[in-house]
XYZ file of C-alpha atoms in Angstrom:
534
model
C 0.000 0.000 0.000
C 1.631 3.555 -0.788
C 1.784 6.068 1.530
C -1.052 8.372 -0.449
C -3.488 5.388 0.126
C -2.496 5.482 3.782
C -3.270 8.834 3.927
C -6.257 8.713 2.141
C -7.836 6.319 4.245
C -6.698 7.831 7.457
C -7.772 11.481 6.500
C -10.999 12.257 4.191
C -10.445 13.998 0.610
C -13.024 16.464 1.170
C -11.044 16.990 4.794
C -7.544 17.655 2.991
C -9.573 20.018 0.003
C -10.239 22.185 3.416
C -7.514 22.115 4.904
C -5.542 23.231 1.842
C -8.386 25.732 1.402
C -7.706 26.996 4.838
C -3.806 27.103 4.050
C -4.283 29.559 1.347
C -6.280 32.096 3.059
C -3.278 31.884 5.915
C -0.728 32.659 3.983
C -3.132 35.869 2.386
C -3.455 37.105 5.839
C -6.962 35.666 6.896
C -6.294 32.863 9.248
C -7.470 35.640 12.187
C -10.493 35.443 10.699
C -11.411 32.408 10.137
C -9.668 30.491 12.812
C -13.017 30.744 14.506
C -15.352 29.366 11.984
C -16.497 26.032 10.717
C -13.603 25.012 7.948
C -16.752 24.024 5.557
C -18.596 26.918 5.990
C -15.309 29.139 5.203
C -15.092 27.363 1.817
C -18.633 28.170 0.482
C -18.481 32.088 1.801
C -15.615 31.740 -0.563
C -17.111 30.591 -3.199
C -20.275 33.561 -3.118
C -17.447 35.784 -2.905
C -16.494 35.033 -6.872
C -18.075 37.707 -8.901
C -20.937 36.967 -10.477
C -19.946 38.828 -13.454
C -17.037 36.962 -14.463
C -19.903 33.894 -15.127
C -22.091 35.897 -16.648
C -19.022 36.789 -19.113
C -18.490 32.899 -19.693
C -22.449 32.441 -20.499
C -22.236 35.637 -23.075
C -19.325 33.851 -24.713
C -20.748 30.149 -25.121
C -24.151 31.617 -26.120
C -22.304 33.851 -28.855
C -20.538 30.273 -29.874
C -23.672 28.596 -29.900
C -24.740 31.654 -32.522
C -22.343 31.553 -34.915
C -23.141 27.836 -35.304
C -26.365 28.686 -35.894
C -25.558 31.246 -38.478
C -23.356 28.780 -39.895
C -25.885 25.857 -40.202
C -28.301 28.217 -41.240
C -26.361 29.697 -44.829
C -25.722 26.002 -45.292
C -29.351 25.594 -45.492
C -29.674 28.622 -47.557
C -27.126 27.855 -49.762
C -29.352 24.354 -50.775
C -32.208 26.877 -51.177
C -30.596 28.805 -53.370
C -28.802 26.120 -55.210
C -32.373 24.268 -56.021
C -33.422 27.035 -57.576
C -30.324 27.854 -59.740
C -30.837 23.606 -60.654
C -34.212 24.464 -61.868
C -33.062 27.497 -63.896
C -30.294 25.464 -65.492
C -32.075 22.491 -65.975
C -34.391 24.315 -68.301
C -31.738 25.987 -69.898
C -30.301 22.871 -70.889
C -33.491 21.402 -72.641
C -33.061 24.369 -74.537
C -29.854 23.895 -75.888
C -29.971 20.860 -76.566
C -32.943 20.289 -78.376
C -31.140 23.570 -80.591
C -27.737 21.494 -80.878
C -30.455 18.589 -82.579
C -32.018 21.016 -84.935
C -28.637 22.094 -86.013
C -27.224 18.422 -85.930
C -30.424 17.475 -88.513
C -29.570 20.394 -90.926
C -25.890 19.522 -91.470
C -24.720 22.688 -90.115
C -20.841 23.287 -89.038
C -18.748 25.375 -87.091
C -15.066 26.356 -88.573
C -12.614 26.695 -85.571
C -9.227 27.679 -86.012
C -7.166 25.819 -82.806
C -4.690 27.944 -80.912
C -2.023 25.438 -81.184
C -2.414 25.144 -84.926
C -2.069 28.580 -86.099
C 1.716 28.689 -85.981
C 1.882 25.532 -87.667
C -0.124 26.334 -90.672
C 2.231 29.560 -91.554
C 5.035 27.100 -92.570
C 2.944 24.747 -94.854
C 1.884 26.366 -98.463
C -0.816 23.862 -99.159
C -2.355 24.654 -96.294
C -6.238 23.071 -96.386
C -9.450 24.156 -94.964
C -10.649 22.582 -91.928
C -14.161 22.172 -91.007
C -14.950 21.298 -87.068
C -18.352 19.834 -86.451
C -20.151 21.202 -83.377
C -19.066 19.289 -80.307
C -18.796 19.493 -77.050
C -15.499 17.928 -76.787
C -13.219 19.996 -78.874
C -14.518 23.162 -77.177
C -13.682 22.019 -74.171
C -9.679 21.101 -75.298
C -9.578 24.897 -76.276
C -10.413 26.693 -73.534
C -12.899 24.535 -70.853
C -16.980 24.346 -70.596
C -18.012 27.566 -69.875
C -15.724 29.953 -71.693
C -15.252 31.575 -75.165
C -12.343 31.640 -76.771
C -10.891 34.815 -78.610
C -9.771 32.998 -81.783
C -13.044 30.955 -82.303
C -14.643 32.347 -85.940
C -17.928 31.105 -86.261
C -19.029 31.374 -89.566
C -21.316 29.240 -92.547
C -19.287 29.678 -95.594
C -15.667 27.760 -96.402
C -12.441 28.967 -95.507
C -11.166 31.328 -97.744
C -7.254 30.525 -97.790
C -5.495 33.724 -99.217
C -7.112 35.638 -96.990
C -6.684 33.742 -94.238
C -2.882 33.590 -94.812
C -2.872 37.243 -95.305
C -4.830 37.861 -91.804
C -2.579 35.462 -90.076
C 0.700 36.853 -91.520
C -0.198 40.336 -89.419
C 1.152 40.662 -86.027
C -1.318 38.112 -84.290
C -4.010 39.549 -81.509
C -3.519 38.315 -77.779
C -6.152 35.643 -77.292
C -7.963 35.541 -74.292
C -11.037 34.068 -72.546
C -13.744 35.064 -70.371
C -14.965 33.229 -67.365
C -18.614 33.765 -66.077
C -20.554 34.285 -63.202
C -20.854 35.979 -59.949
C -20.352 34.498 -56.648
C -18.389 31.702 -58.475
C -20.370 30.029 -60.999
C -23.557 29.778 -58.498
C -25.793 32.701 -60.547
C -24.092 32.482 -64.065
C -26.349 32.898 -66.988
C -25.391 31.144 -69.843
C -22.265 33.221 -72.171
C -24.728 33.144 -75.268
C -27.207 35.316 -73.581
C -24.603 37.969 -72.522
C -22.104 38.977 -75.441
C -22.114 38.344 -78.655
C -18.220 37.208 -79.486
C -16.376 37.186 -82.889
C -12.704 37.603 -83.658
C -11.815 38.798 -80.324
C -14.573 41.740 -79.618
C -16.723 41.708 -77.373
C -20.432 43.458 -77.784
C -23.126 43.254 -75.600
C -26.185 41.290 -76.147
C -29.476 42.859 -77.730
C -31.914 40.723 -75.962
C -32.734 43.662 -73.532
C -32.252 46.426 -75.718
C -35.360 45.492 -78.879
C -38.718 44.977 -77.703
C -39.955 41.154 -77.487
C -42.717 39.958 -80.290
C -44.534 36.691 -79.571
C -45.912 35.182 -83.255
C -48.331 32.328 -82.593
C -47.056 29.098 -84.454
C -50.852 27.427 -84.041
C -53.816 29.525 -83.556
C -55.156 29.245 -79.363
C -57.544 27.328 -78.598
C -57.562 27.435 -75.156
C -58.154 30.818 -72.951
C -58.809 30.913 -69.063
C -60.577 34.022 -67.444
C -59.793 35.706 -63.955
C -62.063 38.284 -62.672
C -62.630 40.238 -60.068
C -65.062 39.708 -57.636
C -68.229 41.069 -56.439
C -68.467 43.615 -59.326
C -71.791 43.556 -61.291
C -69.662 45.449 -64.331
C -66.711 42.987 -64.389
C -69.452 39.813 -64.391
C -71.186 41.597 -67.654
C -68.410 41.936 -69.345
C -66.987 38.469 -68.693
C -70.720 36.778 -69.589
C -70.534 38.552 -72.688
C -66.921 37.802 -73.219
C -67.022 34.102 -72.541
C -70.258 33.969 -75.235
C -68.195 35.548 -77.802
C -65.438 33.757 -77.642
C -66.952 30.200 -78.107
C -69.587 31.231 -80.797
C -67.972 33.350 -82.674
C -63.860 31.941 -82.586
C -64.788 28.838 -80.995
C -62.659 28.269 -78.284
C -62.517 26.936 -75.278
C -63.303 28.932 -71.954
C -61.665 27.763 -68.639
C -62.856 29.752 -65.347
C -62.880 29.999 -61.968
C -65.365 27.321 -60.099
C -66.931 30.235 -58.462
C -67.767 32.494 -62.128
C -68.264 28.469 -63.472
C -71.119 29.098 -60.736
C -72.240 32.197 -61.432
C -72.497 31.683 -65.503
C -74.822 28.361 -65.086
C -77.089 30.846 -62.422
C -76.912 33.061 -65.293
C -78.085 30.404 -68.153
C -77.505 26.634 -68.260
C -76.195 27.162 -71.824
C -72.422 28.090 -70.154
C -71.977 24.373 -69.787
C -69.714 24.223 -71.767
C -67.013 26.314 -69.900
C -64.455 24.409 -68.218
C -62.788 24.448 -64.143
C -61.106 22.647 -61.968
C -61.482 21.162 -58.731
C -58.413 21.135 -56.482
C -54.867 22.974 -56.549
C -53.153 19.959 -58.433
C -55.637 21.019 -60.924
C -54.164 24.316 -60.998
C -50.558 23.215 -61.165
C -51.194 21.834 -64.697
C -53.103 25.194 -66.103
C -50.031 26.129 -67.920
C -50.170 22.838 -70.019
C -53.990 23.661 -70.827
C -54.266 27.062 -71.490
C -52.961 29.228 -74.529
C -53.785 32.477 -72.971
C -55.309 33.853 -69.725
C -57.499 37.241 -70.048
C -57.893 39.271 -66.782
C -60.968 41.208 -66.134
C -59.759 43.936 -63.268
C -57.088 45.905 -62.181
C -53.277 45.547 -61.032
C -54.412 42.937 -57.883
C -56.105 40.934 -60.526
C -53.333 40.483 -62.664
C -51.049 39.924 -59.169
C -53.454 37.148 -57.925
C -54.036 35.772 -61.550
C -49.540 35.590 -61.610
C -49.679 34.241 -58.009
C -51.825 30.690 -59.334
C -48.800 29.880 -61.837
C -46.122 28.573 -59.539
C -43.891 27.476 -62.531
C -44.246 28.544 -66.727
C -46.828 31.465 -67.238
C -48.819 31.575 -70.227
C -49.052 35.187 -71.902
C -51.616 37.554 -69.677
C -54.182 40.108 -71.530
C -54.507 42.525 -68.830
C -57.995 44.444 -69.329
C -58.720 47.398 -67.262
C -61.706 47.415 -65.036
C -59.885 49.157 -61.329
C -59.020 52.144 -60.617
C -55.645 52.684 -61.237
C -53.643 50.035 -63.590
C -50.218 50.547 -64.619
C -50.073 46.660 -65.868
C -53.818 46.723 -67.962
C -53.096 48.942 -71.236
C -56.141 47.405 -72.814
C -59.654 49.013 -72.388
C -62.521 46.933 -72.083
C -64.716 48.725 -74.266
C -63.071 47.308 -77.538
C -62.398 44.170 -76.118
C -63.180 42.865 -79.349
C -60.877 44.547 -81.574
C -57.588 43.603 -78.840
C -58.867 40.121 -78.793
C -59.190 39.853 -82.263
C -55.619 41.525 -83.034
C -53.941 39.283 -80.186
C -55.021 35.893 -81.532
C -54.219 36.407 -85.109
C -50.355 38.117 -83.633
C -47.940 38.616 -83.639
C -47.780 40.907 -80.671
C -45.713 42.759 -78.262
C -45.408 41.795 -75.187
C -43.411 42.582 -71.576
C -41.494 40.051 -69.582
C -42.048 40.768 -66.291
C -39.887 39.193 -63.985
C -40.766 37.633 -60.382
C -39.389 37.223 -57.238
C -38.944 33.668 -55.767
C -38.554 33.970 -51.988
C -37.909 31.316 -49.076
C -38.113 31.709 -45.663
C -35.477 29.743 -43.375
C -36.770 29.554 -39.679
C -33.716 29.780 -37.240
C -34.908 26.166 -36.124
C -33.993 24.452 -39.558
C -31.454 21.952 -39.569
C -31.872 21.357 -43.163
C -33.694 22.020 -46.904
C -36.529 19.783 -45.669
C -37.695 22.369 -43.312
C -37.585 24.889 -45.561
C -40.835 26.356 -46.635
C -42.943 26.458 -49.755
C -40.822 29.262 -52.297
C -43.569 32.214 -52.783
C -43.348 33.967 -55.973
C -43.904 37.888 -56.154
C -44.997 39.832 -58.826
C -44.540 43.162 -57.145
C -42.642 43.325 -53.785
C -42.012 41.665 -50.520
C -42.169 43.694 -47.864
C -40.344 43.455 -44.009
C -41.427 45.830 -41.331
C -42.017 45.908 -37.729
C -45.789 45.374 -37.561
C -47.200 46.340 -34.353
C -43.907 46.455 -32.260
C -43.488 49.794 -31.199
C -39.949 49.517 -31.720
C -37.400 50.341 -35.309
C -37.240 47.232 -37.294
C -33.421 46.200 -36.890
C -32.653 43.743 -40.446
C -29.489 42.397 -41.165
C -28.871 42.329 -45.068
C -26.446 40.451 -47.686
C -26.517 39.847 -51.445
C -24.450 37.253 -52.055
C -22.607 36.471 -48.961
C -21.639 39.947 -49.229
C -22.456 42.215 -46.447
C -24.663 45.130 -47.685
C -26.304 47.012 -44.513
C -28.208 47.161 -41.671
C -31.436 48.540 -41.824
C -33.060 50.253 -38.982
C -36.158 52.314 -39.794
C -40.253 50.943 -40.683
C -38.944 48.265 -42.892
C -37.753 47.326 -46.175
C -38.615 46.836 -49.605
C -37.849 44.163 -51.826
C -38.817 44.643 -55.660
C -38.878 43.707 -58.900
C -38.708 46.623 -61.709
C -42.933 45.951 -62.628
C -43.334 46.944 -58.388
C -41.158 50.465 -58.955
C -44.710 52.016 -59.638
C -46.289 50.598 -56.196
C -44.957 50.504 -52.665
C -41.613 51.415 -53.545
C -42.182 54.385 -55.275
C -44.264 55.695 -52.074
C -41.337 54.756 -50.222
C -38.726 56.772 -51.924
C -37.321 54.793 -54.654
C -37.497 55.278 -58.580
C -39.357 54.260 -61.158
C -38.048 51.928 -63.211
C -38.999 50.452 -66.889
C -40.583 46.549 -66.192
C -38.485 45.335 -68.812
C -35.234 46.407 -67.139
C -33.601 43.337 -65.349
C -33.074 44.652 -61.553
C -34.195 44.122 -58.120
C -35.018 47.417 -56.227
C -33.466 47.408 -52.644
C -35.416 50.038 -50.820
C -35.880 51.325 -47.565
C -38.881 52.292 -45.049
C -38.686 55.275 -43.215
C -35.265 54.495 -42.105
C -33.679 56.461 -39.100
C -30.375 57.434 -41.546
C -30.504 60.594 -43.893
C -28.229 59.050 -46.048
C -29.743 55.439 -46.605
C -31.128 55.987 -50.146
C -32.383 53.049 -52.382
C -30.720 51.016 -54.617
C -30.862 48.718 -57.915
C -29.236 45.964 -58.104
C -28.525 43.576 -60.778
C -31.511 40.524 -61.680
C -29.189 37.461 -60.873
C -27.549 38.316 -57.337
C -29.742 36.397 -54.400
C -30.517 39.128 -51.372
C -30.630 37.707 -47.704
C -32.797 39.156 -45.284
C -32.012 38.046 -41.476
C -33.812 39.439 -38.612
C -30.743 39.300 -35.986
C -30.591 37.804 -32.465
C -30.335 41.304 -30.925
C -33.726 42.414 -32.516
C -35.681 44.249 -29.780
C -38.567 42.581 -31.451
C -39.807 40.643 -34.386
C -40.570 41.541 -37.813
C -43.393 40.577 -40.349
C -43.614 40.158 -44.477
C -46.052 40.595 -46.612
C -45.779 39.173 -50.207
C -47.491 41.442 -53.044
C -49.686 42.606 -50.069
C -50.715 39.476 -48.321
C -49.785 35.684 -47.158
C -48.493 37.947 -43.807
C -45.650 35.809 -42.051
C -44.154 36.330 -38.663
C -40.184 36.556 -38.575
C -38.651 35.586 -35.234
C -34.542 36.505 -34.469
C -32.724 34.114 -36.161
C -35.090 33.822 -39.220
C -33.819 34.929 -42.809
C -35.938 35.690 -45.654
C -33.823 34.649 -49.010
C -34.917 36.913 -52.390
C -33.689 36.034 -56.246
C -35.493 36.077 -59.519
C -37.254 33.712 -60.442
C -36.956 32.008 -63.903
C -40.700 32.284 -64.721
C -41.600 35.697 -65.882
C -45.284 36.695 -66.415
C -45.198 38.079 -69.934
C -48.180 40.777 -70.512
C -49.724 41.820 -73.919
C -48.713 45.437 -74.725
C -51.567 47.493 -76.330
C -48.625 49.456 -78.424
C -45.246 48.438 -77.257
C -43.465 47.722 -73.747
C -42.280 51.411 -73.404
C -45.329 53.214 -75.142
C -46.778 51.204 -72.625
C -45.059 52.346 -69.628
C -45.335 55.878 -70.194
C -48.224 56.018 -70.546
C -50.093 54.544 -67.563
C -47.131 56.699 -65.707
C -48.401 59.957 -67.562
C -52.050 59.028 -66.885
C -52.072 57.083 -63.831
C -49.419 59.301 -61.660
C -50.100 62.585 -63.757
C -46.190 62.104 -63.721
C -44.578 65.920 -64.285
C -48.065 67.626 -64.875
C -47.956 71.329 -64.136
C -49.148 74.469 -65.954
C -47.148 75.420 -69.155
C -44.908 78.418 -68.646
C -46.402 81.621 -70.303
C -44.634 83.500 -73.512
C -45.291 86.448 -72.376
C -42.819 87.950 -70.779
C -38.753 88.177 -70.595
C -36.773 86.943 -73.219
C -33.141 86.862 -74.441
């Protein structure tokens, strides 16, 4: 047996802790004072005489920890939000391509490439011959990789024309380059076709947003599906003597509501004929039914009509029967003559771009408890609700840190919402066709916090921070209200479904317009002539 053992068994352990307790204090000076007192009792008025502040200090630190792990887990969950939607937006643009590779593939059509590597070679040899590359994958991506394009690729239909190839190649050579795409890494890249055009080593812009957009029917529709407004004796005239029209006179079919599918068979049981549906899996198939959907209202009309497509949108014809509609050029009046115009086409139309927005409760531990994406047509707004208190947000577009916002809220819009909340908030107005999000503010308690646009394919992040005196709500195009507790995030990017519109003249003849007559945009009294002059 060692001595410690001995010891041990002779002498308690909570006895020797004491003792060595009591040593300590001796040797500071306070054996006078405790001499007298119970050794255990000594020990635990030295232990309540630790500050309580240096544990409160250790809590604060382990609770921040605990934090950043949360913030952590919870951009991992955003990022799989974010990425799911980018997968549906590619996927798409995939099916695209590739059923265009096909077509070309069928029509024998070829791409002449002159290879980097090759070009010093063919100086030396005088019977130089023409090559002709097929269109494949694989030899673009020996050039220069995947995504890029190259700065010597010619892309051209006709042969090679030798001598003057020789003479172009026999000038001092231009640097070749590449450019790689996408922001934040590749996550939001758009695909390089849609961005420049690229030829002999110049670059120029695309003109996709720059022309205004036709739409030239291929068949003739035969399918169109009417959205009214409600409760208005006018609106359920019109759309009686619309729906009659349209099936005896250019026979087509009529899909409606089940509530007007109620109200036309109360009206005469010779509306049979029009079609409805039943349940919302019902609805998620409208887009493979219907050719065109006609909306008998204002702006919320056409924003609830939008709000039913959760995926592809067939084209809207927006007819104005509200009181103020900056997305219904046509009057119903002549409902006739548009109709007749729009199904014979072609016609110009808008794209207007959505929002697709997830919310990511602090509580997730993953994408499964994410919830449902909403799409917005016009904003999503954040503000503080009833709380008596400024609205404290925490903002980033694309990882990147852009502000905090402490005011009444914030507003999140697309470029067809400039003319609505955000314009009474402060920001600008902005043409629908323009490819933006609008990033502005509420009331907010900073002089110098003025809105912003910001490019269509960066992804904003909303987060309502731990620190938050209270909690904040949002509101999507003006309803679906949601509570957002600290530690929830609200995550904003376009969606890859835009609602295209019918323009009455064109997208910008258009937009000035319902600015000029539904704002009264610049109106004041013309400056008299008579007067001053130079």
């Amino acid at each position: 047996m060692s001595p410690q053992d001995s010891i041990s068994q002779l002498v308690p352990a909570d006895k020797i802790t004491l003792d060595v307790a009591s040593l300590h204090l001796e040797e500071n000076g306070f054996s006078d004072a405790i001499s007298s007192l119970d050794p255990e009792r000594a020990v635990h008025d030295y232990a309540d005489d630790i500050p309580i502040k240096v544990i409160d200090e250790h809590l604060i630190e382990f609770s921040e920890a605990l934090r950043t792990i949360a913030k952590a887990l919870r951009r991992v969950t955003e990022g799989k939000a974010s990425a799911e939607a980018e997968a549906a937006f590619w996927k798409r643009k995939y099916e695209v391509e590739k059923a265009w590779n096909l077509c070309l593939k069928q029509k024998g059509k070829v791409t002449e490439t002159l290879p980097c590597d090759s070009i010093d070679e063919n100086l030396g040899n005088e019977g130089m011959e023409s090559v002709v590359h097929d269109i494949s994958p694989d030899k673009t991506e020996r050039c220069c990789g995947k995504d890029d394009i190259c700065s010597h690729e010619i892309l051209r239909d006709g042969a090679l024309d030798i001598d003057s190839t020789v003479a172009r190649l026999k000038v001092a050579r231009k640097a070749s380059f590449k450019l790689a795409w996408g922001c934040n890494g590749d996550k939001s890249a758009q695909h390089k076709h849609e961005i420049v055009s690229f030829e002999r080593g110049n670059i120029t812009t695309a003109e996709r947003s720059s022309k205004q957009i036709l739409l030239k029917w291929e068949s003739q529709p035969q399918t169109v599906l009417i959205l009214t407004k409600p409760n208005s004796k006018s609106v359920r005239s019109l759309c009686v003597e619309m729906v009659r029209w349209l099936k005896e006179e250019k026979r087509i079919d009529i899909f409606v509501e089940p509530r007007v599918k109620i109200e036309l068979l109360t009206e005469s049981s010779n509306f049979s004929f029009v079609h409805s549906w039943e349940n919302d899996d019902e609805i998620k198939l409208l887009h493979t039914k219907v050719d065109l959907v006609v909306t008998l209202g204002g702006d919320g009309t056409v924003l609830w009509a939008a709000s039913m497509f959760k995926g592809p949108v067939p084209p809207f014809i927006p007819f104005s029967l509200g009181s103020l509609g900056f997305m219904t050029p046509f009057q119903s009046e002549n409902y006739r003559e548009y109709l007749d115009t729009i199904l014979k086409g072609p016609i110009s139309i808008t794209l207007r771009h959505r929002l697709q927005c997830h919310v990511i409760r602090d509580s997730a531990k993953d994408d499964q408890d994410m919830e449902e994406p909403i799409l917005v047509l016009n904003e999503v707004t954040i503000d503080r609700g009833i709380s008596a208190y400024l609205t404290y947000l925490e903002c980033y577009c694309d990882n990147s840190f852009v502000t905090c916002v402490q005011g009444d809220g914030l507003i999140i819009s697309t470029t067809s919402g400039s003319t609505a909340y955000s314009l009474a908030a402060g920001g600008s107005m902005v043409h629908p066709q323009v490819p933006g999000i609008l990033f502005t503010p509420i009331c907010p308690h900073s002089l110098s916090f003025r809105p912003l646009i910001l490019p269509e394919y960066v992804t904003l992040r909303v987060q309502v921070p731990f620190n938050s005196r209270g909690q904040a709500w949002a509101s999507f195009d003006g309803k679906d209200r949601m509570q957002l507790a600290p530690g929830d995030a609200l995550l904003c990017s376009m969606a890859p479904w835009p609602v295209p519109t019918a323009c009455q003249v064109d997208s910008t003849n258009d937009f000035l317009r319902s600015i000029h007559e539904g704002l009264h945009w610049n109106l004041r009294k013309t400056q008299s002539f008579d007067g001053p002059r130079d």
